Amino acid sequence: AQSVTQPDIHITVSEGASLELRCNYSYGATPYLFWYVQSPGQGLQLLLKYFSGDTLVQGIKGFEAEFKRSQSSFNLRKPSVHWSDAAEYFCAVGPGGYQKVTFGTGTKLQVIP
Amino acid sequence: DGGITQSPKYLFRKEGQNVTLSCEQNLNHDAMYWYRQDPGQGLRLIYYSQIVNDFQKGDIAEGYSVSREKKESFPLTVTSAQKNPTAFYLCASSIPGGGRDTQYFGPGTRLTVL
């Protein structure tokens, strides 16, 4: 069965500092991987996704993620965090197509001045 | 503009009542999904539908029902059999193939049982 682990429930970073959010997955084949962001009381917005090819994926809002098969990881990074990045971030994994996508429990990001 | 709409944004229900949450999309997506979100638990799949007039149970379907009579619409009914219905409900849709296997989400409905 597929699963996703986001080991950090809550992270606090200073504005302008770099950010890395961790995501580890369990899946038998090459997975489809996603990162979503959610502002309080809102739906989820797709930041980026990986299906195949280049293991470093660029997304919106200056985010990127790297797929590392050997570590079963898909960590999200941003070189310089802005106060508007404060939100909850979800990693997800799935087989593609109409099949079920499994979401992690989320990491809440707080940005301090 | 294409997108997914959910209504209402806030919904209050008395215990023992059924309520229906609306989800409409004009993205021409084949598949639609309902998730429940509780603090610290991420998103859990309730039901999903790949085509009109067909749907499958997700991980937590007990106490919920759905219908898919039109491609654009996938309403969710929270029945009185759902023991703890207070949560944030998210609807999503997707179209597969060619790297487009991505779910797009609506703004959500917050259901509170009084």
Coordinates of N, CA and C in Angstrom, one line a residue:
Chain A
A1 N 0.8 -1.2 0.0 CA 0.0 0.0 0.0 C 0.9 1.2 0.0
Q2 N 0.4 2.3 -0.7 CA 1.2 3.5 -0.7 C 1.0 4.3 0.6
S3 N 2.0 5.1 0.9 CA 1.9 5.9 2.1 C 2.8 7.1 2.0
V4 N 2.5 8.1 2.8 CA 3.3 9.3 2.8 C 3.6 9.7 4.2
T5 N 4.8 10.1 4.5 CA 5.2 10.6 5.9 C 5.8 12.0 5.8
Q6 N 5.2 12.9 6.5 CA 5.7 14.2 6.7 C 6.1 14.3 8.1
P7 N 7.4 14.1 8.4 CA 7.8 14.0 9.8 C 7.7 15.3 10.7
D8 N 7.7 16.4 10.0 CA 7.6 17.7 10.7 C 6.2 18.2 10.7
I9 N 5.6 18.3 11.9 CA 4.2 18.8 12.0 C 4.2 20.3 11.9
H10 N 5.2 20.9 12.5 CA 5.2 22.4 12.5 C 6.7 22.8 12.3
I11 N 6.9 23.8 11.5 CA 8.3 24.4 11.3 C 8.2 25.9 11.3
T12 N 9.1 26.5 12.0 CA 9.2 28.0 12.0 C 10.5 28.4 11.4
V13 N 10.4 29.4 10.5 CA 11.6 29.9 9.9 C 11.5 31.4 9.9
S14 N 12.7 32.1 9.8 CA 12.7 33.5 9.7 C 12.5 33.9 8.2
E15 N 11.9 35.1 8.0 CA 11.7 35.6 6.7 C 13.1 35.8 6.0
G16 N 13.2 35.3 4.8 CA 14.5 35.4 4.1 C 15.4 34.2 4.2
A17 N 15.1 33.3 5.2 CA 15.9 32.1 5.4 C 15.4 31.0 4.4
S18 N 16.3 30.0 4.2 CA 15.9 28.9 3.3 C 15.0 28.0 4.0
L19 N 14.3 27.2 3.2 CA 13.3 26.2 3.8 C 13.4 24.9 3.1
E20 N 13.3 23.8 3.9 CA 13.2 22.5 3.4 C 12.1 21.7 4.2
L21 N 11.1 21.2 3.5 CA 10.1 20.4 4.1 C 10.3 19.0 3.6
R22 N 10.2 18.1 4.6 CA 10.5 16.7 4.3 C 9.3 15.9 3.9
C23 N 9.5 15.0 3.0 CA 8.4 14.1 2.6 C 9.1 12.7 2.2
N24 N 8.6 11.7 2.9 CA 9.0 10.3 2.5 C 7.8 9.5 2.1
Y25 N 8.0 8.7 1.1 CA 6.9 7.9 0.6 C 7.2 6.5 0.6
S26 N 6.1 5.7 0.5 CA 6.3 4.3 0.3 C 5.4 3.9 -0.9
Y27 N 6.0 3.3 -1.9 CA 5.3 2.9 -3.1 C 6.1 2.0 -3.9
G28 N 5.4 1.0 -4.5 CA 6.1 -0.1 -5.2 C 6.8 0.2 -6.5
A29 N 6.3 1.1 -7.2 CA 6.9 1.5 -8.5 C 7.3 2.9 -8.5
T30 N 7.5 3.5 -9.7 CA 7.8 4.9 -9.7 C 6.5 5.7 -9.5
P31 N 6.5 6.5 -8.5 CA 5.3 7.2 -8.1 C 5.0 8.5 -8.8
Y32 N 3.8 8.9 -8.8 CA 3.5 10.3 -9.1 C 3.5 11.0 -7.7
L33 N 4.3 12.1 -7.7 CA 4.4 12.8 -6.4 C 4.0 14.3 -6.6
F34 N 3.4 14.8 -5.5 CA 2.8 16.2 -5.6 C 3.1 16.9 -4.3
W35 N 3.2 18.2 -4.4 CA 3.2 19.1 -3.2 C 2.1 20.1 -3.4
Y36 N 1.3 20.2 -2.4 CA 0.2 21.2 -2.3 C 0.4 22.2 -1.2
V37 N -0.2 23.3 -1.3 CA -0.2 24.3 -0.2 C -1.6 24.7 0.1
Q38 N -1.9 24.9 1.4 CA -3.2 25.3 1.8 C -3.2 26.5 2.8
S39 N -3.8 27.6 2.5 CA -4.0 28.7 3.4 C -5.2 28.4 4.3
P40 N -5.2 28.9 5.5 CA -6.3 28.6 6.5 C -7.7 28.8 5.8
G41 N -8.5 27.8 6.0 CA -9.9 27.8 5.5 C -10.0 27.8 4.0
Q42 N -9.0 27.4 3.3 CA -9.0 27.4 1.8 C -8.8 26.0 1.3
G43 N -9.0 25.8 0.0 CA -8.7 24.6 -0.6 C -7.2 24.4 -0.9
L44 N -6.8 23.4 -1.5 CA -5.4 23.1 -1.8 C -5.0 23.6 -3.1
Q45 N -3.8 24.2 -3.2 CA -3.3 24.6 -4.5 C -2.0 23.8 -4.8
L46 N -1.9 23.4 -6.0 CA -0.8 22.6 -6.5 C 0.4 23.5 -6.6
L47 N 1.5 23.1 -5.9 CA 2.8 23.8 -6.1 C 3.7 23.2 -7.2
L48 N 3.7 21.9 -7.2 CA 4.5 21.2 -8.2 C 4.2 19.7 -8.2
K49 N 4.7 19.0 -9.2 CA 4.4 17.6 -9.3 C 5.6 16.9 -10.1
Y50 N 5.8 15.6 -9.8 CA 6.8 14.8 -10.5 C 6.1 13.6 -11.0
F51 N 6.4 13.3 -12.3 CA 5.9 12.1 -12.9 C 7.1 11.2 -13.4
S52 N 8.0 11.9 -14.1 CA 9.2 11.2 -14.7 C 10.2 12.2 -15.1
G53 N 11.3 11.8 -15.6 CA 12.3 12.7 -16.1 C 13.2 13.3 -15.1
D54 N 13.5 14.6 -15.3 CA 14.4 15.3 -14.4 C 13.9 15.2 -12.9
T55 N 14.8 14.8 -12.1 CA 14.4 14.6 -10.7 C 14.3 15.9 -9.9
L56 N 14.7 17.0 -10.4 CA 14.6 18.3 -9.8 C 13.4 19.0 -10.5
V57 N 12.4 19.3 -9.7 CA 11.1 19.8 -10.3 C 10.9 21.3 -9.8
Q58 N 10.6 22.1 -10.7 CA 10.4 23.5 -10.4 C 8.9 23.7 -10.3
G59 N 8.5 24.5 -9.3 CA 7.0 24.8 -9.2 C 6.8 26.3 -9.2
I60 N 5.6 26.6 -8.7 CA 5.2 28.0 -8.6 C 5.7 28.6 -7.3
K61 N 5.7 29.9 -7.3 CA 6.0 30.7 -6.1 C 7.5 30.4 -5.6
G62 N 8.4 30.0 -6.6 CA 9.8 29.8 -6.3 C 10.1 28.5 -5.6
F63 N 9.2 27.6 -5.5 CA 9.5 26.3 -4.8 C 10.0 25.3 -5.8
E64 N 10.8 24.4 -5.3 CA 11.3 23.3 -6.1 C 11.3 22.0 -5.2
A65 N 11.4 20.9 -5.8 CA 11.5 19.6 -5.0 C 12.3 18.7 -5.8
E66 N 13.0 17.8 -5.1 CA 13.9 16.8 -5.6 C 13.4 15.4 -5.3
F67 N 13.2 14.6 -6.3 CA 12.9 13.2 -6.2 C 14.2 12.4 -6.0
K68 N 14.2 11.7 -4.9 CA 15.4 10.8 -4.6 C 14.9 9.4 -4.4
R69 N 15.0 8.6 -5.4 CA 14.4 7.2 -5.4 C 15.1 6.4 -4.3
S70 N 16.4 6.6 -4.2 CA 17.2 5.8 -3.2 C 16.8 6.0 -1.8
Q71 N 16.3 7.3 -1.5 CA 15.9 7.6 -0.2 C 14.4 7.7 0.0
S72 N 13.6 7.4 -1.1 CA 12.2 7.4 -1.1 C 11.7 8.8 -0.6
S73 N 12.3 9.8 -1.1 CA 12.0 11.2 -0.6 C 11.6 12.1 -1.7
F74 N 10.9 13.1 -1.4 CA 10.5 14.2 -2.3 C 10.4 15.5 -1.5
N75 N 11.5 16.0 -1.1 CA 11.6 17.2 -0.2 C 11.3 18.5 -1.0
L76 N 10.6 19.4 -0.4 CA 10.3 20.7 -0.9 C 11.3 21.7 -0.4
R77 N 11.7 22.6 -1.3 CA 12.7 23.6 -0.9 C 12.3 24.9 -1.5
K78 N 12.8 26.0 -0.7 CA 12.7 27.3 -1.2 C 13.9 28.1 -0.7
P79 N 14.6 28.8 -1.5 CA 15.9 29.4 -1.0 C 15.7 30.6 -0.1
S80 N 14.5 31.3 -0.2 CA 14.3 32.5 0.6 C 12.8 32.6 0.9
V81 N 12.4 32.4 2.1 CA 11.0 32.4 2.5 C 10.4 33.8 2.7
H82 N 9.2 33.9 2.2 CA 8.5 35.2 2.3 C 7.4 35.0 3.4
W83 N 7.0 36.1 4.0 CA 5.9 36.0 5.0 C 4.6 35.3 4.4
S84 N 4.4 35.6 3.2 CA 3.2 35.0 2.5 C 3.3 33.5 2.3
D85 N 4.4 32.9 2.6 CA 4.5 31.5 2.4 C 4.0 30.7 3.7
A86 N 3.6 31.5 4.7 CA 3.1 30.8 5.9 C 1.8 30.1 5.5
A87 N 1.7 28.8 5.7 CA 0.6 28.0 5.3 C 0.8 26.6 5.7
E88 N 0.0 25.7 5.3 CA 0.2 24.3 5.6 C 0.5 23.6 4.2
Y89 N 1.5 22.7 4.3 CA 2.0 22.1 3.0 C 1.8 20.6 3.1
F90 N 1.2 20.0 2.0 CA 0.9 18.6 2.0 C 1.7 17.9 0.8
C91 N 2.3 16.8 1.1 CA 2.9 16.0 0.1 C 1.9 14.8 -0.2
A92 N 1.9 14.4 -1.4 CA 1.0 13.3 -1.8 C 1.6 12.4 -2.8
V93 N 1.2 11.2 -2.8 CA 1.7 10.1 -3.7 C 0.6 9.3 -4.4
G94 N 0.8 8.9 -5.6 CA -0.2 8.1 -6.3 C 0.3 7.4 -7.5
P95 N -0.4 6.5 -8.0 CA 0.1 5.7 -9.2 C -0.3 6.4 -10.5
G96 N -1.0 7.5 -10.5 CA -1.3 8.2 -11.7 C -2.7 7.7 -12.2
G97 N -3.2 8.4 -13.2 CA -4.5 8.1 -13.7 C -5.6 8.5 -12.7
Y98 N -6.6 7.7 -12.7 CA -7.7 8.0 -11.8 C -7.6 7.3 -10.4
Q99 N -6.4 6.7 -10.2 CA -6.2 6.0 -9.0 C -6.1 6.9 -7.8
K100 N -6.2 6.2 -6.6 CA -6.2 7.0 -5.4 C -4.9 7.7 -5.1
V101 N -5.0 8.9 -4.7 CA -3.8 9.7 -4.2 C -3.8 9.7 -2.7
T102 N -2.7 9.4 -2.1 CA -2.6 9.4 -0.6 C -1.8 10.7 -0.2
F103 N -2.4 11.4 0.8 CA -1.8 12.6 1.3 C -1.1 12.4 2.6
G104 N -0.1 13.1 2.8 CA 0.5 13.2 4.2 C -0.3 14.0 5.1
T105 N 0.1 14.0 6.4 CA -0.6 14.7 7.4 C -0.3 16.2 7.4
G106 N 0.6 16.7 6.6 CA 0.8 18.1 6.5 C 1.9 18.6 7.4
T107 N 2.6 19.7 7.0 CA 3.5 20.5 7.8 C 3.1 21.9 7.8
K108 N 2.9 22.5 9.0 CA 2.4 23.8 9.1 C 3.7 24.7 9.2
L109 N 3.8 25.7 8.3 CA 4.9 26.6 8.3 C 4.6 28.0 8.9
Q110 N 5.4 28.4 9.8 CA 5.2 29.7 10.4 C 6.5 30.5 10.0
V111 N 6.2 31.7 9.5 CA 7.3 32.6 9.1 C 7.4 33.8 10.1
I112 N 8.5 34.0 10.7 CA 8.7 35.1 11.7 C 9.6 36.2 11.1
P113 N 9.3 37.5 11.4 CA 10.1 38.6 10.9 C 11.5 38.5 11.3
Chain B
D1 N -14.0 31.8 -16.3 CA -12.8 31.1 -15.7 C -13.3 29.7 -15.3
G2 N -12.4 28.7 -15.6 CA -12.7 27.3 -15.2 C -12.3 27.1 -13.7
G3 N -13.1 26.2 -13.1 CA -12.7 25.9 -11.7 C -13.7 25.0 -11.0
I4 N -13.5 24.9 -9.7 CA -14.4 24.0 -8.9 C -15.0 24.9 -7.9
T5 N -16.3 24.8 -7.8 CA -17.1 25.5 -6.7 C -17.7 24.6 -5.7
Q6 N -17.7 25.0 -4.5 CA -18.3 24.2 -3.4 C -19.2 25.2 -2.7
S7 N -20.4 24.7 -2.3 CA -21.3 25.5 -1.6 C -22.1 24.6 -0.6
P8 N -22.5 25.2 0.6 CA -22.1 26.5 1.0 C -20.7 26.5 1.6
K9 N -20.1 27.6 2.0 CA -18.8 27.7 2.6 C -18.9 27.2 4.0
Y10 N -19.9 27.6 4.7 CA -20.2 27.1 6.1 C -21.5 26.5 6.2
L11 N -21.6 25.4 6.9 CA -22.9 24.6 7.0 C -23.0 24.2 8.5
F12 N -24.2 24.4 9.0 CA -24.5 24.0 10.4 C -25.6 23.0 10.3
R13 N -25.4 21.9 11.1 CA -26.4 20.9 11.1 C -26.7 20.4 12.5
K14 N -28.0 20.1 12.7 CA -28.4 19.5 14.0 C -28.1 18.0 14.0
E15 N -27.9 17.5 15.1 CA -27.7 16.0 15.1 C -28.9 15.3 14.6
G16 N -28.7 14.2 13.8 CA -29.8 13.5 13.3 C -30.3 13.9 11.9
Q17 N -29.7 15.0 11.4 CA -30.1 15.5 10.1 C -29.2 15.1 9.1
N18 N -29.7 14.9 7.9 CA -28.9 14.7 6.7 C -28.6 16.1 6.1
V19 N -27.4 16.2 5.5 CA -27.1 17.5 4.8 C -26.3 17.1 3.5
T20 N -26.5 17.9 2.5 CA -25.9 17.7 1.2 C -24.9 18.9 0.9
L21 N -23.7 18.5 0.5 CA -22.7 19.5 0.1 C -22.6 19.5 -1.4
S22 N -22.5 20.6 -1.9 CA -22.5 20.7 -3.4 C -21.1 20.9 -3.9
C23 N -20.8 20.3 -5.0 CA -19.5 20.4 -5.7 C -19.8 20.4 -7.2
E24 N -19.4 21.5 -7.9 CA -19.6 21.7 -9.3 C -18.2 22.0 -10.0
Q25 N -18.0 21.5 -11.1 CA -16.7 21.8 -11.9 C -17.0 22.1 -13.3
N26 N -16.4 23.1 -13.9 CA -16.5 23.4 -15.3 C -15.2 23.2 -16.1
L27 N -14.4 22.3 -15.6 CA -13.1 22.0 -16.1 C -13.2 20.8 -17.2
N28 N -14.4 20.3 -17.3 CA -14.5 19.1 -18.2 C -13.7 17.9 -17.7
H29 N -13.5 17.8 -16.4 CA -12.8 16.7 -15.9 C -13.7 15.5 -15.7
D30 N -13.1 14.3 -16.0 CA -13.9 13.1 -15.8 C -14.0 12.7 -14.4
A31 N -13.0 12.8 -13.6 CA -13.0 12.2 -12.3 C -13.2 13.3 -11.2
M32 N -14.0 12.9 -10.2 CA -14.2 13.8 -9.1 C -14.0 13.1 -7.7
Y33 N -13.7 13.8 -6.7 CA -13.3 13.2 -5.4 C -13.9 14.0 -4.3
W34 N -14.2 13.4 -3.2 CA -14.5 14.0 -1.9 C -13.5 13.6 -0.8
Y35 N -13.0 14.6 -0.1 CA -12.1 14.3 1.0 C -12.6 15.0 2.2
R36 N -12.2 14.4 3.4 CA -12.5 15.0 4.6 C -11.2 15.4 5.3
Q37 N -11.1 16.6 5.9 CA -9.9 17.0 6.5 C -10.2 17.4 8.0
D38 N -9.4 16.7 8.8 CA -9.4 17.0 10.3 C -8.1 17.5 10.7
P39 N -8.0 18.3 11.7 CA -6.7 18.8 12.1 C -5.7 17.7 12.4
G40 N -4.5 17.7 11.9 CA -3.5 16.8 12.2 C -3.6 15.4 11.5
Q41 N -4.7 15.3 10.6 CA -4.9 14.0 10.0 C -4.8 14.1 8.5
G42 N -4.4 15.2 7.9 CA -4.4 15.3 6.5 C -5.7 15.1 5.8
L43 N -5.7 14.7 4.6 CA -6.9 14.5 3.8 C -7.2 13.0 3.7
R44 N -8.5 12.6 4.0 CA -8.9 11.3 3.8 C -10.0 11.1 2.8
L45 N -9.8 10.2 1.9 CA -10.7 10.0 0.8 C -12.1 9.4 1.2
I46 N -13.2 10.0 0.8 CA -14.5 9.5 1.2 C -15.1 8.7 0.0
Y47 N -15.2 9.4 -1.1 CA -15.7 8.7 -2.3 C -15.0 9.3 -3.5
Y48 N -15.0 8.6 -4.6 CA -14.5 9.1 -5.9 C -15.3 8.5 -7.0
S49 N -15.3 9.3 -8.1 CA -16.1 8.9 -9.3 C -15.2 9.1 -10.5
Q50 N -15.1 8.1 -11.3 CA -14.3 8.2 -12.6 C -15.1 8.6 -13.8
I51 N -16.4 8.3 -13.8 CA -17.3 8.6 -14.9 C -18.7 8.8 -14.3
V52 N -19.5 9.4 -15.1 CA -20.9 9.6 -14.8 C -21.6 8.3 -14.4
N53 N -22.4 8.3 -13.4 CA -23.2 7.1 -12.9 C -22.3 6.0 -12.4
D54 N -21.1 6.3 -12.0 CA -20.3 5.3 -11.3 C -19.4 6.0 -10.2
F55 N -19.3 5.3 -9.1 CA -18.5 5.9 -8.0 C -18.0 4.7 -7.1
Q56 N -16.9 5.0 -6.4 CA -16.3 4.0 -5.6 C -16.1 4.6 -4.2
K57 N -16.1 3.7 -3.2 CA -15.9 4.1 -1.8 C -14.4 4.3 -1.6
G58 N -14.1 5.4 -0.8 CA -12.7 5.6 -0.4 C -12.5 4.9 0.9
D59 N -11.6 5.6 1.7 CA -11.2 5.0 3.0 C -12.2 5.1 4.1
I60 N -13.0 6.2 4.0 CA -13.9 6.5 5.1 C -15.3 6.8 4.6
A61 N -15.9 5.9 3.8 CA -17.2 6.1 3.2 C -18.4 5.9 4.1
E62 N -18.2 5.3 5.3 CA -19.3 5.0 6.1 C -20.0 6.3 6.6
G63 N -21.3 6.3 6.5 CA -22.1 7.5 6.9 C -22.2 8.6 5.8
Y64 N -21.7 8.3 4.7 CA -21.7 9.3 3.5 C -22.3 8.6 2.3
S65 N -22.9 9.4 1.4 CA -23.4 8.9 0.2 C -23.1 10.0 -0.9
V66 N -23.0 9.5 -2.2 CA -22.8 10.4 -3.3 C -23.6 10.0 -4.5
S67 N -23.7 10.9 -5.4 CA -24.3 10.6 -6.7 C -23.5 11.3 -7.8
R68 N -23.6 10.7 -9.0 CA -22.8 11.4 -10.1 C -23.7 11.2 -11.4
E69 N -24.7 12.1 -11.4 CA -25.7 12.1 -12.5 C -25.2 12.9 -13.7
K70 N -24.4 13.9 -13.4 CA -23.8 14.8 -14.5 C -22.3 14.8 -14.3
K71 N -21.6 15.0 -15.4 CA -20.2 15.1 -15.4 C -19.7 16.3 -14.5
E72 N -20.5 17.4 -14.4 CA -20.1 18.6 -13.8 C -20.3 18.5 -12.3
S73 N -21.1 17.6 -11.8 CA -21.6 17.7 -10.4 C -21.4 16.4 -9.6
F74 N -21.0 16.5 -8.4 CA -20.7 15.4 -7.5 C -21.1 15.7 -6.1
P75 N -22.4 15.7 -5.8 CA -22.8 16.1 -4.4 C -22.5 15.0 -3.4
L76 N -22.2 15.5 -2.2 CA -22.0 14.6 -1.1 C -23.0 14.8 0.0
T77 N -23.7 13.7 0.4 CA -24.6 13.7 1.5 C -24.0 13.1 2.8
V78 N -24.0 13.9 3.8 CA -23.6 13.5 5.1 C -24.8 13.0 5.9
T79 N -24.9 11.7 6.1 CA -26.1 11.2 6.8 C -26.0 11.2 8.3
S80 N -27.1 10.9 8.9 CA -27.2 10.9 10.4 C -26.4 9.7 10.9
A81 N -26.0 8.8 10.0 CA -25.2 7.6 10.4 C -23.7 8.0 10.6
Q82 N -23.3 9.2 10.2 CA -21.9 9.6 10.4 C -21.8 10.1 11.8
K83 N -21.0 9.4 12.6 CA -20.9 9.7 14.0 C -20.3 11.0 14.4
N84 N -19.3 11.4 13.6 CA -18.6 12.6 13.9 C -18.4 13.5 12.6
P85 N -19.4 14.1 12.2 CA -19.3 14.8 10.9 C -18.7 16.1 10.8
T86 N -18.4 16.7 12.0 CA -17.8 18.1 12.0 C -16.4 18.0 11.4
A87 N -16.2 18.7 10.3 CA -14.9 18.6 9.6 C -15.0 19.6 8.5
F88 N -13.8 19.7 7.8 CA -13.7 20.5 6.6 C -13.7 19.5 5.4
Y89 N -14.6 19.8 4.4 CA -14.8 18.9 3.3 C -14.3 19.5 2.0
L90 N -13.5 18.8 1.3 CA -12.9 19.3 0.1 C -13.3 18.4 -1.1
C91 N -13.6 19.0 -2.2 CA -14.0 18.4 -3.4 C -12.8 18.6 -4.4
A92 N -12.5 17.6 -5.2 CA -11.4 17.8 -6.2 C -11.9 17.1 -7.5
S93 N -11.2 17.5 -8.6 CA -11.4 16.8 -9.9 C -10.1 16.6 -10.6
S94 N -10.1 15.7 -11.5 CA -8.9 15.5 -12.3 C -9.2 14.9 -13.6
I95 N -8.2 15.0 -14.5 CA -8.2 14.3 -15.8 C -6.9 13.7 -16.0
P96 N -6.9 12.4 -16.3 CA -5.6 11.6 -16.3 C -4.9 11.7 -17.7
G97 N -3.7 11.2 -17.6 CA -2.9 11.0 -18.9 C -2.0 12.2 -19.2
G98 N -0.9 11.8 -19.8 CA 0.1 12.8 -20.3 C 0.6 13.7 -19.3
G99 N 0.8 13.3 -18.1 CA 1.3 14.1 -17.0 C 0.3 15.1 -16.4
R100 N -0.9 14.8 -16.8 CA -1.9 15.7 -16.2 C -2.7 15.1 -15.1
D101 N -2.1 14.0 -14.5 CA -2.8 13.3 -13.5 C -2.8 14.1 -12.2
T102 N -3.5 15.2 -12.2 CA -3.4 16.1 -11.0 C -4.8 16.4 -10.6
Q103 N -4.9 16.4 -9.3 CA -6.2 16.8 -8.7 C -6.2 18.3 -8.4
Y104 N -7.3 18.9 -8.8 CA -7.6 20.3 -8.5 C -8.7 20.5 -7.5
F105 N -8.5 21.3 -6.5 CA -9.4 21.4 -5.4 C -10.3 22.6 -5.4
G106 N -11.5 22.4 -4.8 CA -12.4 23.5 -4.6 C -12.0 24.2 -3.3
P107 N -12.7 25.2 -2.9 CA -12.4 26.0 -1.7 C -12.8 25.4 -0.4
G108 N -13.6 24.3 -0.4 CA -14.0 23.6 0.8 C -15.3 24.1 1.4
T109 N -15.9 23.2 2.2 CA -17.1 23.5 3.0 C -16.8 23.0 4.4
R110 N -17.0 24.0 5.4 CA -16.8 23.6 6.8 C -18.2 23.2 7.4
L111 N -18.3 22.0 7.8 CA -19.6 21.5 8.4 C -19.4 21.4 9.9
T112 N -20.4 22.0 10.6 CA -20.4 21.9 12.0 C -21.7 21.3 12.5
V113 N -21.6 20.3 13.4 CA -22.8 19.7 13.9 C -23.0 20.4 15.3
L114 N -24.2 20.9 15.5 CA -24.6 21.6 16.7 C -25.2 20.6 17.7

